[in-house]
Short mmCIF file of C-alpha atoms in Angstrom, two decimals:
data_model
loop_
_atom_site.label_atom_id
_atom_site.label_comp_id
_atom_site.label_asym_id
_atom_site.label_seq_id
_atom_site.Cartn_x
_atom_site.Cartn_y
_atom_site.Cartn_z
CA MET C 15 -8.61 -18.55 -7.07
CA ASN C 16 -8.46 -15.52 -5.25
CA LYS C 17 -8.21 -12.34 -7.58
CA LEU C 18 -7.91 -8.63 -6.75
CA ARG C 19 -10.98 -7.06 -8.05
CA LYS C 20 -9.80 -4.43 -10.88
CA SER C 21 -10.15 -0.76 -10.58
CA ASN C 22 -11.83 0.77 -12.55
CA ASN C 23 -9.49 3.82 -13.36
CA ASP C 24 -6.97 1.82 -14.91
CA GLY C 25 -3.35 4.84 -13.54
CA SER C 26 -0.71 3.35 -16.07
CA ILE C 27 -2.92 4.78 -18.43
CA ALA C 28 -2.91 7.77 -17.06
CA PHE C 29 0.44 8.25 -16.54
CA GLY C 30 1.54 6.92 -20.38
CA PHE C 31 -0.33 10.29 -21.09
CA ILE C 32 1.19 12.51 -19.02
CA ILE C 33 4.67 11.17 -19.97
CA LEU C 34 3.33 11.89 -23.98
CA GLY C 35 2.86 15.72 -23.23
CA ILE C 36 5.78 15.57 -21.19
CA GLY C 37 7.49 14.58 -25.19
CA VAL C 38 5.21 16.43 -26.27
CA ILE C 39 6.45 19.97 -25.08
CA LEU C 40 9.99 18.87 -25.31
CA LEU C 41 9.75 18.46 -28.94
CA LEU C 42 7.97 21.27 -29.50
CA ARG C 43 10.24 23.11 -27.58
CA LYS C 44 13.12 21.86 -29.66
CA VAL C 45 11.92 22.43 -33.35
CA GLY C 46 11.01 26.75 -32.41
CA PHE C 47 8.10 26.77 -30.94
CA PHE C 48 7.19 28.62 -27.98
CA ILE C 49 6.64 26.73 -24.44
CA PRO C 50 6.17 29.04 -21.49
CA SER C 51 8.94 28.48 -19.23
CA TRP C 52 7.12 27.49 -16.22
CA ILE C 53 6.04 24.59 -17.96
CA LEU C 54 9.42 23.62 -17.16
CA THR C 55 9.53 24.17 -13.94
CA TRP C 56 9.77 22.17 -10.67
CA PRO C 57 6.20 22.95 -9.44
CA MET C 58 4.72 21.64 -12.40
CA ILE C 59 6.18 18.44 -11.19
CA LEU C 60 4.34 18.80 -7.99
CA ILE C 61 0.74 19.43 -10.17
CA VAL C 62 1.65 16.53 -12.16
CA ILE C 63 2.22 14.46 -9.31
CA GLY C 64 -0.61 14.95 -7.94
CA LEU C 65 -2.69 15.21 -10.98
CA PHE C 66 -1.67 10.97 -11.28
CA SER C 67 -2.48 10.31 -8.19
CA LEU C 68 -6.04 12.05 -8.22
CA ILE C 69 -6.40 10.16 -11.74
CA LYS C 70 -5.86 7.01 -11.17
CA HIS C 71 -6.84 7.10 -7.73
CA GLU C 72 -10.43 8.46 -8.97
CA PHE C 73 -10.02 11.41 -6.73
CA LYS C 74 -10.16 10.06 -3.74
CA THR C 75 -6.20 10.56 -2.87
CA PHE C 76 -5.77 13.45 -0.10
CA PHE C 77 -1.95 13.15 -1.22
CA GLY C 78 -2.93 14.36 -4.81
CA PHE C 79 -5.25 16.75 -3.21
CA LEU C 80 -1.77 18.39 -1.31
CA MET C 81 0.71 17.66 -4.11
CA LEU C 82 -1.67 20.17 -6.45
CA PHE C 83 -2.34 22.44 -3.94
CA LEU C 84 1.75 22.93 -3.12
CA GLY C 85 2.42 23.01 -7.25
CA THR C 86 -0.28 25.26 -8.13
CA TYR C 87 0.56 27.88 -5.54
CA PHE C 88 4.40 28.10 -5.66
CA LEU C 89 4.07 28.15 -9.47
CA ALA C 90 1.90 31.06 -9.00
CA ARG C 91 4.04 32.96 -6.15
CA ASN C 92 6.87 32.28 -8.51
CA GLU C 93 5.92 33.08 -12.11
CA PHE C 94 3.14 35.14 -11.27
CA GLY C 95 3.66 36.70 -8.05
CA LEU C 96 0.46 35.59 -6.52
CA ASP C 97 0.96 35.03 -3.43
CA PHE C 98 -2.18 35.72 -1.72
CA GLY C 99 -1.20 36.55 1.71
CA ILE C 100 -0.65 32.87 2.48
CA GLY C 101 3.04 32.78 1.62
CA GLN C 102 4.09 31.97 5.71
CA TYR C 103 1.12 30.46 6.65
CA VAL C 104 1.30 27.44 2.95
CA TRP C 105 3.91 24.87 5.32
CA PRO C 106 2.22 24.85 8.86
CA LEU C 107 -1.47 24.47 6.94
CA GLY C 108 -0.05 21.64 4.81
CA LEU C 109 1.30 20.01 7.61
CA ILE C 110 -1.66 20.36 10.04
CA ALA C 111 -3.99 18.91 7.10
CA LEU C 112 -1.31 15.69 6.80
CA GLY C 113 -1.50 14.97 10.54
CA VAL C 114 -5.05 14.94 9.97
CA TYR C 115 -5.02 12.61 7.54
CA LEU C 116 -3.15 10.45 9.15
CA ILE C 117 -5.01 10.68 12.43
CA VAL C 118 -7.80 9.70 10.71
CA HIS C 119 -6.21 6.81 7.98
CA LYS C 120 -4.54 5.45 11.46
CA ARG C 121 -8.41 5.56 13.49
CA ARG C 122 -9.97 3.97 10.35
CA GLU C 123 -7.18 1.51 10.56
CA ASN C 124 -7.71 0.53 14.33
CA GLN C 125 -11.58 0.09 13.36
CA VAL C 126 -10.44 -2.57 10.38
CA LEU C 127 -8.13 -4.82 13.03
CA ASP C 128 -10.71 -4.30 15.51
CA GLU C 129 -13.86 -5.25 13.54
CA ILE C 130 -11.25 -8.77 12.53
CA ARG C 131 -10.47 -9.28 16.08
CA SER C 132 -14.15 -9.21 16.41
CA ASN C 133 -14.70 -11.94 14.19
CA TRP C 134 -12.01 -13.97 15.39
CA GLU C 135 -13.24 -14.32 18.94
CA THR C 136 -16.91 -15.25 17.98
CA LYS C 137 -15.48 -17.79 15.85
CA GLN C 138 -13.32 -19.30 18.32
CA LYS C 139 -16.65 -18.67 20.57
CA ASP C 140 -18.85 -20.86 18.17
CA LYS C 141 -16.04 -23.74 18.02
CA LYS C 142 -16.08 -24.08 21.79
CA SER C 143 -19.19 -24.55 21.89
CA GLN C 144 -19.36 -27.10 19.52
CA MET C 145 -16.80 -28.85 21.12
CA SER C 146 -18.36 -28.53 24.29
CA ALA C 147 -21.86 -29.64 23.44
CA PHE C 148 -19.63 -32.81 21.31
CA SER C 149 -17.80 -33.73 24.50
CA SER C 150 -21.11 -33.31 26.51
CA SER C 151 -22.26 -36.64 24.20
CA VAL C 152 -19.31 -38.53 24.03
CA GLU C 153 -17.78 -39.27 27.33
CA ASP C 154 -14.27 -40.28 26.11
CA ALA C 155 -13.97 -37.58 23.10
CA LYS C 156 -14.51 -35.45 26.39
CA ILE C 157 -11.44 -37.01 27.59
CA VAL C 158 -9.69 -36.88 24.96
CA ASP C 159 -10.38 -32.89 24.39
CA GLU C 160 -9.94 -32.15 27.46
CA SER C 161 -6.01 -33.18 27.55
CA LYS C 162 -5.89 -31.63 24.07
CA ALA C 163 -7.10 -28.34 26.01
CA SER C 164 -4.37 -28.84 28.42
CA GLU C 165 -1.45 -28.91 26.14
CA SER C 166 -2.82 -25.65 24.18
CA LYS C 167 -3.15 -24.35 27.42
CA ALA C 168 0.42 -24.58 28.22
CA SER C 169 2.02 -24.11 24.80
CA GLY C 170 0.06 -20.47 24.96
CA GLU C 171 -2.46 -21.62 22.10
CA GLY C 172 -5.69 -20.54 21.95
CA SER C 173 -5.57 -17.53 24.71
CA GLY C 174 -7.59 -15.18 22.01
CA PHE C 175 -6.36 -12.93 19.60
CA THR C 176 -3.69 -10.27 20.26
CA ARG C 177 -3.30 -7.82 18.58
CA THR C 178 0.96 -6.87 17.53
CA THR C 179 2.54 -3.83 15.91
CA GLY C 180 3.09 -4.39 12.99
CA THR C 181 1.10 -7.11 12.47
CA SER C 182 -1.69 -7.47 10.17
CA PHE C 183 -4.63 -10.26 9.97
CA ALA C 184 -6.21 -9.18 7.02
CA ASP C 185 -6.29 -10.35 3.80
CA SER C 186 -5.07 -7.32 1.85
CA LEU C 187 -3.19 -5.01 2.13
CA ASN C 188 -3.75 -0.75 2.12
CA ILE C 189 -0.87 0.66 2.86
CA ASP C 190 -0.30 4.41 3.01
CA ALA C 191 3.57 5.50 4.05
CA ILE C 192 3.14 9.65 3.44
CA PHE C 193 5.84 11.28 4.80
CA SER C 194 6.15 8.04 7.33
CA GLY C 195 7.37 4.67 8.18
CA VAL C 196 5.13 1.56 7.85
CA ASN C 197 6.27 -1.86 9.14
CA ARG C 198 3.36 -4.65 8.60
CA ARG C 199 3.83 -8.17 9.01
CA MET C 200 0.87 -9.81 7.19
CA MET C 201 -0.19 -13.49 8.56
CA THR C 202 -3.09 -14.26 6.40
CA LYS C 203 -3.73 -17.42 5.07
CA ASN C 204 -6.31 -16.24 1.88
CA PHE C 205 -3.90 -13.60 0.86
CA GLN C 206 -5.09 -11.56 -2.01
CA GLY C 207 -3.00 -8.55 -2.67
CA GLY C 208 -4.03 -5.31 -2.09
CA LYS C 209 -2.26 -1.78 -2.76
CA ILE C 210 1.19 -0.16 -0.89
CA THR C 211 1.77 4.33 -1.58
CA ALA C 212 4.70 5.11 -0.36
CA ALA C 213 5.39 9.09 -0.91
CA PHE C 214 7.98 10.58 0.77
CA GLY C 215 8.54 7.62 3.06
CA GLY C 216 9.22 4.19 3.11
CA ALA C 217 7.07 1.22 4.15
CA ASP C 218 8.63 -3.21 5.09
CA ILE C 219 6.07 -5.57 4.03
CA ASP C 220 6.59 -9.32 5.59
CA LEU C 221 4.66 -11.83 3.16
CA SER C 222 6.77 -14.37 4.87
CA GLN C 223 4.38 -16.14 6.98
CA ALA C 224 1.62 -15.24 4.63
CA ASP C 225 -0.09 -17.83 1.58
CA PHE C 226 -2.74 -17.96 -0.67
CA SER C 227 -3.38 -19.96 -3.85
CA GLY C 228 -3.93 -18.81 -7.37
CA VAL C 229 -2.73 -15.21 -8.56
CA ALA C 230 -2.71 -12.16 -5.83
CA THR C 231 -2.60 -8.17 -7.27
CA ILE C 232 -0.12 -5.66 -5.63
CA GLN C 233 -0.61 -1.87 -6.29
CA VAL C 234 2.58 0.08 -5.83
CA ASP C 235 3.17 3.20 -6.46
CA ILE C 236 6.08 4.89 -5.30
CA ILE C 237 7.14 8.42 -5.23
CA PHE C 238 10.03 9.98 -3.44
CA GLY C 239 10.08 6.68 -1.47
CA GLY C 240 10.84 2.87 -0.78
CA VAL C 241 9.20 -0.30 -0.24
CA LYS C 242 11.17 -3.59 1.04
CA LEU C 243 9.05 -6.70 0.22
CA ILE C 244 9.72 -9.93 1.90
CA VAL C 245 7.98 -12.83 0.47
CA PRO C 246 8.29 -16.63 0.37
CA PRO C 247 10.91 -18.14 -1.60
CA HIS C 248 8.96 -20.32 -4.16
CA TRP C 249 6.45 -17.35 -4.67
CA ASP C 250 6.22 -16.41 -8.69
CA ILE C 251 6.65 -12.54 -8.17
CA ARG C 252 6.02 -11.04 -11.81
CA THR C 253 6.82 -7.46 -11.55
CA GLU C 254 4.81 -4.83 -14.29
CA VAL C 255 5.93 -1.87 -12.45
CA SER C 256 7.09 1.81 -14.61
CA ASN C 257 10.35 3.16 -13.35
CA ILE C 258 11.58 6.91 -13.19
CA ALA C 259 14.80 7.88 -12.29
CA ALA C 260 13.95 4.87 -10.02
CA GLY C 261 15.42 1.61 -8.99
CA LEU C 262 13.73 -2.13 -9.10
CA GLU C 263 15.86 -4.49 -7.07
CA ASP C 264 15.06 -8.53 -6.75
CA LYS C 265 17.67 -10.01 -4.22
CA ARG C 266 15.59 -13.16 -3.39
CA PHE C 267 16.21 -16.32 -2.37
CA PHE C 268 15.63 -19.05 -4.92
CA ARG C 269 15.56 -22.79 -3.35
CA ASP C 270 15.99 -25.81 -5.47
CA GLY C 271 12.27 -26.98 -6.03
CA GLY C 272 11.87 -23.55 -7.87
CA VAL C 273 8.36 -21.54 -8.11
CA ASP C 274 4.66 -22.71 -7.50
CA ALA C 275 2.61 -21.67 -10.17
CA ASN C 276 0.13 -21.72 -8.12
CA LYS C 277 1.19 -18.71 -6.11
CA VAL C 278 1.47 -15.65 -8.81
CA VAL C 279 1.69 -12.18 -7.46
CA VAL C 280 1.65 -9.70 -9.90
CA LEU C 281 2.89 -6.12 -9.25
CA LYS C 282 1.30 -3.02 -9.80
CA GLY C 283 1.86 0.54 -10.49
CA THR C 284 4.78 3.32 -10.67
CA ILE C 285 8.08 4.43 -9.39
CA LEU C 286 8.76 7.61 -9.37
CA PHE C 287 12.36 8.98 -7.99
CA GLY C 288 12.60 5.78 -5.16
CA GLY C 289 12.87 2.41 -5.35
CA LEU C 290 11.27 -1.35 -4.60
CA GLU C 291 12.94 -3.76 -3.13
CA ILE C 292 12.38 -7.68 -3.10
CA LYS C 293 13.77 -10.28 -1.27
CA SER C 294 13.01 -13.89 0.51
CA TYR C 295 15.29 -15.96 3.18
#
C-alpha cells in the first residue's frame, strides 16, 4: 500500500485558527468593542493568505512571503501613510521576484525529469544486457528474441525515453500554478499522490493513464484559481477540502462495476475563491 508521508504541519489547524480569529473579531465588533477599521480591509486578506500559506508549508513557500509582503506594504501605505518611497517599485520588483522563482522552480523540475529519464535509460540498458546474455546461451531463445525485437521496432516501442510537453513519468505530483497555467499528464503506474497549488492560476491534471494500489493523498490548495482533475472512473475519490467562497464539482462518469476499494485517492486542502472540478472519461 502506497502512502504519502504525512506532513509535520497540518495546514487545516492553521486555517481553523484563522477562521476562529475572524469570527472572534466580528463578534467583538458586534457587541461594541473597538476594533480598528484596518483589521477588515483587503490588504489584511493578503496578509492572512500569506500567513496561512507560510504556516501550512513550514515557511518554505515563496507565494506566502509574496502575499505577506504585498499585504503589509499596502496596509502600511493605505492606513498609516507609510509609503517607504518604494510605491513605484512594488509591482515591478514583485513581478521580477515571481519570474525568478518560476525560472528556478522550472529548472529544478527539469532536473528531476532528467534524473528520471537517466534512471529509465539505465534500466532499459540493463534489461537489454540480460536479454543479450540469455540469447547467447540458448540459440532458440535468440531467434525468438530477435523476432520480438523486430516487432517492437516496427511498432515504435523500445525507442528510448521521450519527454513530451506536459507528460510526466514521476510517481508523485508537485504542481505550483502561480499566476500561470499548468497542464500535466501522469503516466506512472505507481502513483503516490503529491501536492497541487493554484494561486491566481490554473492546473489541468490528467491521471487517466496512471495507476496505483492502496491510498494516495493529494494536497490541493487553490486561491483565486482553478484545478481540473481527470481520473479513471473506477478510482475511489474522497474529498476532505475546506471551501470558502469556492466550488467543488464532481462530474465523474461512474461505470456499472462501481469503484475499486483498493484504489483510494484522498483530496485534502483548502479552496479559497476558486474551484476544483473532478472528471472522468
